[in-house]
CSV table of C-alpha atoms in Angstrom, one decimal:
chain,number,residue,atom,x,y,z
A,241,ALA,CA,-4.9,-4.8,11.7
A,242,GLN,CA,-1.4,-6.0,10.9
A,243,SER,CA,1.8,-4.0,10.8
A,244,VAL,CA,5.4,-4.7,10.0
A,245,THR,CA,8.4,-2.8,11.2
A,246,GLN,CA,11.8,-3.0,9.7
A,247,LEU,CA,14.0,-1.5,12.2
A,248,ASP,CA,16.8,-0.3,9.9
A,249,SER,CA,16.2,1.7,6.8
A,250,GLN,CA,19.8,1.3,5.6
A,251,VAL,CA,22.4,-1.2,6.5
A,252,PRO,CA,26.0,-0.8,5.1
A,253,VAL,CA,28.3,-3.7,5.4
A,254,PHE,CA,31.6,-4.9,4.0
A,255,GLU,CA,31.9,-7.8,1.6
A,256,GLU,CA,32.2,-11.2,3.3
A,257,ALA,CA,30.9,-9.9,6.6
A,258,PRO,CA,27.7,-11.3,8.2
A,259,VAL,CA,24.5,-9.3,8.1
A,260,GLU,CA,21.2,-9.3,10.0
A,261,LEU,CA,18.1,-7.4,8.8
A,262,ARG,CA,15.5,-7.0,11.5
A,263,CYS,CA,11.8,-7.4,11.1
A,264,ASN,CA,9.1,-7.2,13.8
A,265,TYR,CA,5.3,-7.6,13.2
A,266,SER,CA,2.1,-7.2,15.0
A,267,SER,CA,-1.1,-9.1,14.3
A,268,SER,CA,-4.1,-10.3,16.2
A,269,VAL,CA,-4.2,-13.6,14.2
A,270,SER,CA,-1.7,-16.1,13.0
A,271,VAL,CA,0.4,-15.1,10.0
A,272,TYR,CA,2.6,-16.3,7.3
A,273,LEU,CA,5.9,-14.4,6.9
A,274,PHE,CA,8.0,-13.6,3.9
A,275,TRP,CA,11.2,-11.8,2.9
A,276,TYR,CA,11.4,-10.4,-0.6
A,277,VAL,CA,14.4,-8.7,-2.4
A,278,GLN,CA,14.1,-5.9,-4.9
A,279,TYR,CA,17.0,-5.0,-7.2
A,280,PRO,CA,16.9,-1.5,-8.8
A,281,ASN,CA,14.1,-1.0,-11.2
A,282,GLN,CA,12.9,-4.6,-10.9
A,283,GLY,CA,10.1,-6.4,-9.3
A,284,LEU,CA,10.2,-8.4,-6.1
A,285,GLN,CA,11.7,-11.8,-5.8
A,286,LEU,CA,10.8,-14.2,-2.9
A,287,LEU,CA,13.8,-15.0,-0.8
A,288,LEU,CA,12.1,-17.2,1.8
A,289,LYS,CA,8.9,-17.9,3.6
A,290,TYR,CA,7.7,-19.2,6.9
A,291,LEU,CA,4.4,-21.0,6.9
A,292,SER,CA,4.7,-23.5,9.7
A,293,GLY,CA,7.1,-26.1,11.2
A,294,SER,CA,10.7,-25.4,11.9
A,295,THR,CA,11.3,-21.8,12.9
A,296,LEU,CA,14.5,-21.6,11.0
A,297,VAL,CA,13.9,-21.3,7.3
A,298,LYS,CA,16.5,-21.3,4.6
A,299,GLY,CA,16.0,-19.4,1.3
A,300,ILE,CA,17.8,-18.6,-1.9
A,301,ASN,CA,21.2,-17.0,-2.2
A,302,GLY,CA,22.4,-18.3,1.2
A,303,PHE,CA,19.8,-16.3,3.2
A,304,GLU,CA,18.0,-17.7,6.3
A,305,ALA,CA,15.5,-16.3,8.8
A,306,GLU,CA,14.2,-17.3,12.2
A,307,PHE,CA,10.6,-17.0,13.3
A,308,ASN,CA,10.3,-16.0,16.9
A,309,LYS,CA,6.7,-16.1,18.0
A,310,SER,CA,7.2,-14.7,21.5
A,311,GLN,CA,9.1,-11.7,20.2
A,312,THR,CA,7.0,-11.5,17.0
A,313,SER,CA,10.2,-11.2,14.9
A,314,PHE,CA,11.4,-12.7,11.7
A,315,HIS,CA,15.0,-11.5,11.2
A,316,LEU,CA,16.9,-12.2,8.0
A,317,ARG,CA,20.5,-13.3,8.2
A,318,LYS,CA,23.4,-14.2,5.9
A,319,PRO,CA,26.8,-15.3,7.3
A,320,SER,CA,28.8,-13.8,4.4
A,321,VAL,CA,27.5,-11.2,2.0
A,322,HIS,CA,28.6,-10.5,-1.6
A,323,ILE,CA,28.5,-7.3,-3.6
A,324,SER,CA,25.6,-8.7,-5.6
A,325,ASP,CA,23.5,-8.8,-2.4
A,326,THR,CA,23.2,-5.0,-2.6
A,327,ALA,CA,19.4,-4.4,-2.9
A,328,GLU,CA,16.4,-3.5,-1.0
A,329,TYR,CA,14.8,-6.1,1.3
A,330,PHE,CA,11.2,-6.2,2.3
A,331,CYS,CA,9.6,-8.2,5.1
A,332,ALA,CA,5.9,-9.0,4.7
A,333,VAL,CA,3.1,-10.8,6.5
A,334,SER,CA,-0.1,-12.4,5.4
A,335,ASP,CA,-3.1,-13.3,7.4
A,336,ILE,CA,-4.0,-17.0,7.8
A,337,ALA,CA,-7.7,-17.2,7.2
A,338,GLY,CA,-9.5,-20.4,7.5
A,339,GLY,CA,-6.3,-22.4,7.1
A,340,THR,CA,-5.4,-20.8,3.7
A,341,SER,CA,-3.6,-17.6,3.1
A,342,TYR,CA,-6.0,-14.7,2.6
A,343,GLY,CA,-3.3,-13.4,0.3
A,344,LYS,CA,-3.1,-9.7,1.0
A,345,LEU,CA,0.5,-8.8,2.0
A,346,THR,CA,1.4,-6.1,4.4
A,347,PHE,CA,5.0,-4.9,3.8
A,348,GLY,CA,7.6,-3.2,6.0
A,349,GLN,CA,9.2,0.0,4.8
A,350,GLY,CA,12.2,-1.8,3.4
A,351,THR,CA,15.9,-2.0,4.3
A,352,ILE,CA,18.5,-1.0,1.8
A,353,LEU,CA,21.5,-3.3,2.1
A,354,THR,CA,24.7,-1.9,0.6
A,355,VAL,CA,27.7,-4.2,0.4
A,356,HIS,CA,31.0,-2.4,0.1
A,357,PRO,CA,34.2,-4.0,-1.3
B,223,ASN,CA,6.6,-21.0,-17.6
B,224,ALA,CA,6.6,-17.3,-18.2
B,225,GLY,CA,6.4,-15.1,-15.1
B,226,VAL,CA,4.0,-12.4,-14.3
B,227,MET,CA,3.9,-9.9,-17.2
B,228,GLN,CA,3.2,-6.2,-16.9
B,229,ASN,CA,2.9,-3.6,-19.5
B,230,PRO,CA,3.8,-1.0,-20.2
B,231,ARG,CA,7.0,-1.0,-18.1
B,232,HIS,CA,7.1,2.8,-18.2
B,233,LEU,CA,4.1,5.1,-18.7
B,234,VAL,CA,4.1,8.9,-18.9
B,235,ARG,CA,0.9,10.8,-18.7
B,236,ARG,CA,-0.1,14.4,-18.3
B,237,ARG,CA,-2.4,15.6,-15.5
B,238,GLY,CA,-6.0,14.8,-16.3
B,239,GLN,CA,-5.3,11.9,-18.7
B,240,GLU,CA,-6.1,8.2,-18.1
B,241,ALA,CA,-3.6,5.5,-17.3
B,242,ARG,CA,-4.2,1.8,-18.0
B,243,LEU,CA,-1.9,-0.7,-16.5
B,244,ARG,CA,-2.0,-4.3,-17.6
B,245,CYS,CA,-1.1,-7.5,-15.8
B,246,SER,CA,-1.0,-11.1,-17.1
B,247,PRO,CA,-0.7,-13.6,-14.3
B,248,MET,CA,1.4,-16.7,-14.4
B,249,LYS,CA,-0.1,-19.6,-16.2
B,250,GLY,CA,-2.5,-21.4,-14.0
B,251,HIS,CA,-2.8,-18.5,-11.5
B,252,SER,CA,-6.3,-17.2,-10.9
B,253,HIS,CA,-5.6,-14.6,-8.1
B,254,VAL,CA,-4.2,-11.2,-8.9
B,255,TYR,CA,-3.1,-8.5,-6.5
B,256,TRP,CA,-2.1,-4.9,-7.2
B,257,TYR,CA,0.4,-2.9,-5.0
B,258,ARG,CA,1.7,0.6,-5.3
B,259,GLN,CA,5.1,1.8,-4.3
B,260,LEU,CA,5.3,5.5,-3.8
B,261,PRO,CA,8.7,7.3,-3.6
B,262,GLU,CA,10.3,6.9,-0.1
B,263,GLU,CA,7.5,4.5,0.9
B,264,GLY,CA,7.1,0.7,1.0
B,265,LEU,CA,4.6,-1.3,-1.0
B,266,LYS,CA,1.0,-0.8,-0.2
B,267,PHE,CA,-1.8,-3.2,-1.1
B,268,MET,CA,-4.4,-1.8,-3.4
B,269,VAL,CA,-6.8,-4.6,-4.6
B,270,TYR,CA,-7.2,-8.4,-4.7
B,271,LEU,CA,-9.1,-9.9,-7.6
B,272,GLN,CA,-10.1,-13.3,-8.8
B,273,LYS,CA,-11.5,-13.9,-12.3
B,274,GLU,CA,-14.5,-11.6,-12.7
B,275,ASN,CA,-14.6,-10.8,-9.0
B,276,ILE,CA,-13.1,-8.1,-6.8
B,277,ILE,CA,-12.4,-9.8,-3.5
B,278,ASP,CA,-10.8,-6.9,-1.5
B,279,GLU,CA,-10.4,-3.4,-2.6
B,280,SER,CA,-9.7,-1.9,0.8
B,281,GLY,CA,-6.5,-0.3,-0.4
B,282,MET,CA,-7.9,1.4,-3.4
B,283,PRO,CA,-8.3,5.2,-3.4
B,284,LYS,CA,-12.1,5.9,-3.3
B,285,GLU,CA,-12.0,8.0,-6.5
B,286,ARG,CA,-10.5,7.7,-10.0
B,287,PHE,CA,-9.1,4.2,-9.4
B,288,SER,CA,-10.7,1.0,-10.6
B,289,ALA,CA,-9.5,-2.6,-11.3
B,290,GLU,CA,-10.9,-5.6,-13.2
B,291,PHE,CA,-9.8,-9.1,-14.0
B,292,PRO,CA,-12.1,-10.4,-16.8
B,293,LYS,CA,-12.7,-14.0,-17.7
B,294,GLU,CA,-10.5,-13.6,-20.7
B,295,GLY,CA,-7.4,-11.3,-20.9
B,296,PRO,CA,-5.2,-9.5,-18.5
B,297,SER,CA,-6.1,-7.7,-15.3
B,298,ILE,CA,-6.4,-3.9,-15.8
B,299,LEU,CA,-5.7,-1.2,-13.2
B,300,ARG,CA,-7.3,2.0,-14.5
B,301,ILE,CA,-6.5,5.5,-13.1
B,302,GLN,CA,-8.7,8.3,-14.4
B,303,GLN,CA,-7.7,12.0,-14.4
B,304,VAL,CA,-4.2,11.3,-13.1
B,305,VAL,CA,-2.5,13.7,-10.8
B,306,ARG,CA,1.1,14.1,-9.9
B,307,GLY,CA,0.6,12.2,-6.7
B,308,ASP,CA,-0.2,9.1,-8.7
B,309,SER,CA,3.4,8.9,-9.9
B,310,ALA,CA,4.7,5.6,-8.5
B,311,ALA,CA,5.6,2.1,-9.4
B,312,TYR,CA,2.6,-0.2,-9.6
B,313,PHE,CA,3.3,-3.9,-9.1
B,314,CYS,CA,1.0,-6.8,-9.9
B,315,ALA,CA,1.4,-10.2,-8.3
B,316,SER,CA,-0.4,-13.5,-8.9
B,317,SER,CA,-0.9,-16.8,-7.0
B,318,PRO,CA,-2.6,-20.0,-7.7
B,319,ILE,CA,-5.8,-21.2,-5.9
B,320,GLY,CA,-4.7,-22.2,-2.4
B,321,GLY,CA,-1.2,-20.9,-2.9
B,322,TYR,CA,0.6,-19.0,-0.2
B,323,GLU,CA,3.3,-17.3,-2.3
B,324,GLN,CA,2.7,-14.3,-4.5
B,325,PHE,CA,4.9,-13.9,-7.6
B,326,PHE,CA,5.5,-10.4,-8.7
B,327,GLY,CA,5.8,-8.8,-12.1
B,328,PRO,CA,8.5,-6.2,-13.0
B,329,GLY,CA,6.1,-3.3,-12.4
B,330,THR,CA,4.9,-0.3,-14.3
B,331,ARG,CA,6.5,3.0,-13.5
B,332,LEU,CA,4.0,5.7,-13.9
B,333,THR,CA,5.1,9.3,-14.3
B,334,VAL,CA,2.6,12.1,-14.3
B,335,LEU,CA,3.8,15.4,-15.8
């Protein structure tokens, strides 16, 4: 069975400061990794994904994440945040089954990022 | 290309009534997933469907909940005899065959009075 742990439920930060949102996972098989963002009363938008290849992946809105297989982590980073980045962020994993994604996503509990002026 | 559509966006039901939530996947997508987001909890997988087939329903409550994705028309998540604990946001996502990403709809927020 898979599980995802987002280590911080809330992260307050000042505008233009760097931020890191932490995510660790456990799985008995290889996985694909995703970060989604959810703005209030909206659906989820994909920020970035790791499928294979380079362990540093870049996404939208200036976010990036690094896959660390030995530490089973996939932390999300941004060097300088904006007020508009205030939202809830979800880390998710999906099993790789037979070379194609099985599809079912297992989500972490979410991290609420609040950017203060 | 329109995104994933869900309706209604908000649904209010009294205890004991039925709730029907609809999801139209993105054009060309044949896989549909339903997730539930309870207050103070993350998103939990409910069911994975392809056209006319339920592939995985391991996250569905054993009673009162059912899902379908007919050959024509939207996917339907049906909750019979709703209880207050069913109040949540229900999200649908779709992906194409062989696709690794899921694209989410805006969700249906169900309130049970």
